[in-house]
C-alpha positions as CSV (number, residue, x, y, z in Angstrom):
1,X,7.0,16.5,8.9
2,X,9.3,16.2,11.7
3,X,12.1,14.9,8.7
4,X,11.5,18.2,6.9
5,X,11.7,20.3,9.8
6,X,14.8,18.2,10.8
7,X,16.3,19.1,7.2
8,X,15.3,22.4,7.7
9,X,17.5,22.8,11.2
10,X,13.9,23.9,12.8
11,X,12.2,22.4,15.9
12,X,8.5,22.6,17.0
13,X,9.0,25.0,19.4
14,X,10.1,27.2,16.2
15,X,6.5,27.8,15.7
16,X,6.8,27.9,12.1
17,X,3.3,26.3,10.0
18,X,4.0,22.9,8.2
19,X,2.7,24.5,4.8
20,X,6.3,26.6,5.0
21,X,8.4,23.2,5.2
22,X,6.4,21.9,2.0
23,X,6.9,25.0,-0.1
24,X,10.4,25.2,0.8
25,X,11.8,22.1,0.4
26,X,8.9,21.4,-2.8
27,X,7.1,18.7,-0.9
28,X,3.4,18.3,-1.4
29,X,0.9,17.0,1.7
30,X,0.4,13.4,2.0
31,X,-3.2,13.8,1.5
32,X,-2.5,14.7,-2.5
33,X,0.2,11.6,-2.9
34,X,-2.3,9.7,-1.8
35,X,-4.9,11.1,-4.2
36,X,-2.5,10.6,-6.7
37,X,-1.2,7.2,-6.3
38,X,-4.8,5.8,-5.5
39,X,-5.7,7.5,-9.5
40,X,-2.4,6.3,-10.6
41,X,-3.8,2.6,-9.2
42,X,-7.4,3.2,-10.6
43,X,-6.1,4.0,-14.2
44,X,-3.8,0.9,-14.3
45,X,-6.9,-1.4,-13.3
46,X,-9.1,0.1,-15.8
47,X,-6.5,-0.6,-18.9
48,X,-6.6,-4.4,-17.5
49,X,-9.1,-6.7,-19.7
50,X,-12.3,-7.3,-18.3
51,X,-11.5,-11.0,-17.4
52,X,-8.2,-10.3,-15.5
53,X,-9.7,-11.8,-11.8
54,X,-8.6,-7.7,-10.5
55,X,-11.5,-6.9,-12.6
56,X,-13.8,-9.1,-11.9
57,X,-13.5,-8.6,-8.0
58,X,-15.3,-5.7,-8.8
59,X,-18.3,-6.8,-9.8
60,X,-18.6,-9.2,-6.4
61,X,-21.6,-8.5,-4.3
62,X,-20.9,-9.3,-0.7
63,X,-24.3,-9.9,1.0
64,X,-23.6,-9.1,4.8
65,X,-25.2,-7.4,7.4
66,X,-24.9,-3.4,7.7
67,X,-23.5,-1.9,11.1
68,X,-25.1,1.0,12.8
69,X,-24.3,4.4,12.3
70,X,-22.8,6.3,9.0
71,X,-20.9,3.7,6.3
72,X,-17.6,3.1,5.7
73,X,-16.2,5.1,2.8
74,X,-15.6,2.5,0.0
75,X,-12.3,2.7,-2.7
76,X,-15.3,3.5,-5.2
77,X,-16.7,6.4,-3.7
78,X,-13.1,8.2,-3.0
79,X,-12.0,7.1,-6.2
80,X,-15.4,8.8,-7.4
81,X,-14.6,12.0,-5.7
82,X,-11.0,12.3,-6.9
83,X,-12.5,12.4,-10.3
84,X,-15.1,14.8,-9.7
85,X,-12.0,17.0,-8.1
86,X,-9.4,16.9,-10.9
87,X,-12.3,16.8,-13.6
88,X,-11.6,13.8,-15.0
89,X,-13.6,10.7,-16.6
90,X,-13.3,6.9,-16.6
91,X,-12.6,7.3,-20.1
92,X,-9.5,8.4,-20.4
93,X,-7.6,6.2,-18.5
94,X,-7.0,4.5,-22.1
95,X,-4.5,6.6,-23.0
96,X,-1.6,6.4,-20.2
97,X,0.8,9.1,-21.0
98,X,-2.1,11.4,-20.8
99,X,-3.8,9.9,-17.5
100,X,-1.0,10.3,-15.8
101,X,0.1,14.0,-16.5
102,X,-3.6,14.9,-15.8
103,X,-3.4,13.2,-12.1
104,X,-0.6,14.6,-11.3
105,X,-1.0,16.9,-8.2
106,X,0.7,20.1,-8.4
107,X,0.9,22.6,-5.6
């Protein structure tokens, strides 16, 4: 943010809300690339074969001891949520042109 205020000529003591910088210079948050770029990831794992050694790490069971307090948030579960946000299904990862124009976060 400070290189789009920067670009902008604009200082923080300006006062003026980050969400102005992004719609004026046509820059989404950082929060959405990342959303984007882990779906982008996911889709290009699921068109692998299911013997490529990326997919079977994911079947591994790691048998450790828990820690106290609330778990970790795992690439699964986020990845899980991004779907459930953009609508989307495993399914049609398949077809890549498509996945990746459905994925695509725009503000």
């Amino acid at each position: 943010m400070r290189m789009l205020r920067w670009t902008c000529g604009k200082t923080m003591l300006d006062m003026i809300p980050n969400s102005v910088f992004r719609e004026n210079l046509n820059v989404r948050s950082i929060s959405d690339k990342l959303s984007e770029e882990r779906l982008r990831w996911f889709g290009h794992l699921r068109r692998r074969p299911p013997t490529d050694p990326v997919r079977r790490v994911e079947a591994l069971m790691v048998d450790s001891v828990r820690r106290r307090g609330r778990p970790t948030r795992r690439w699964e579960d986020r990845i899980k949520l991004d779907l459930k946000e953009l609508s989307l299904t495993e399914g049609m990862t398949s077809d890549r042109n498509v996945w990746r124009t459905r994925i695509r976060i725009d503000e």
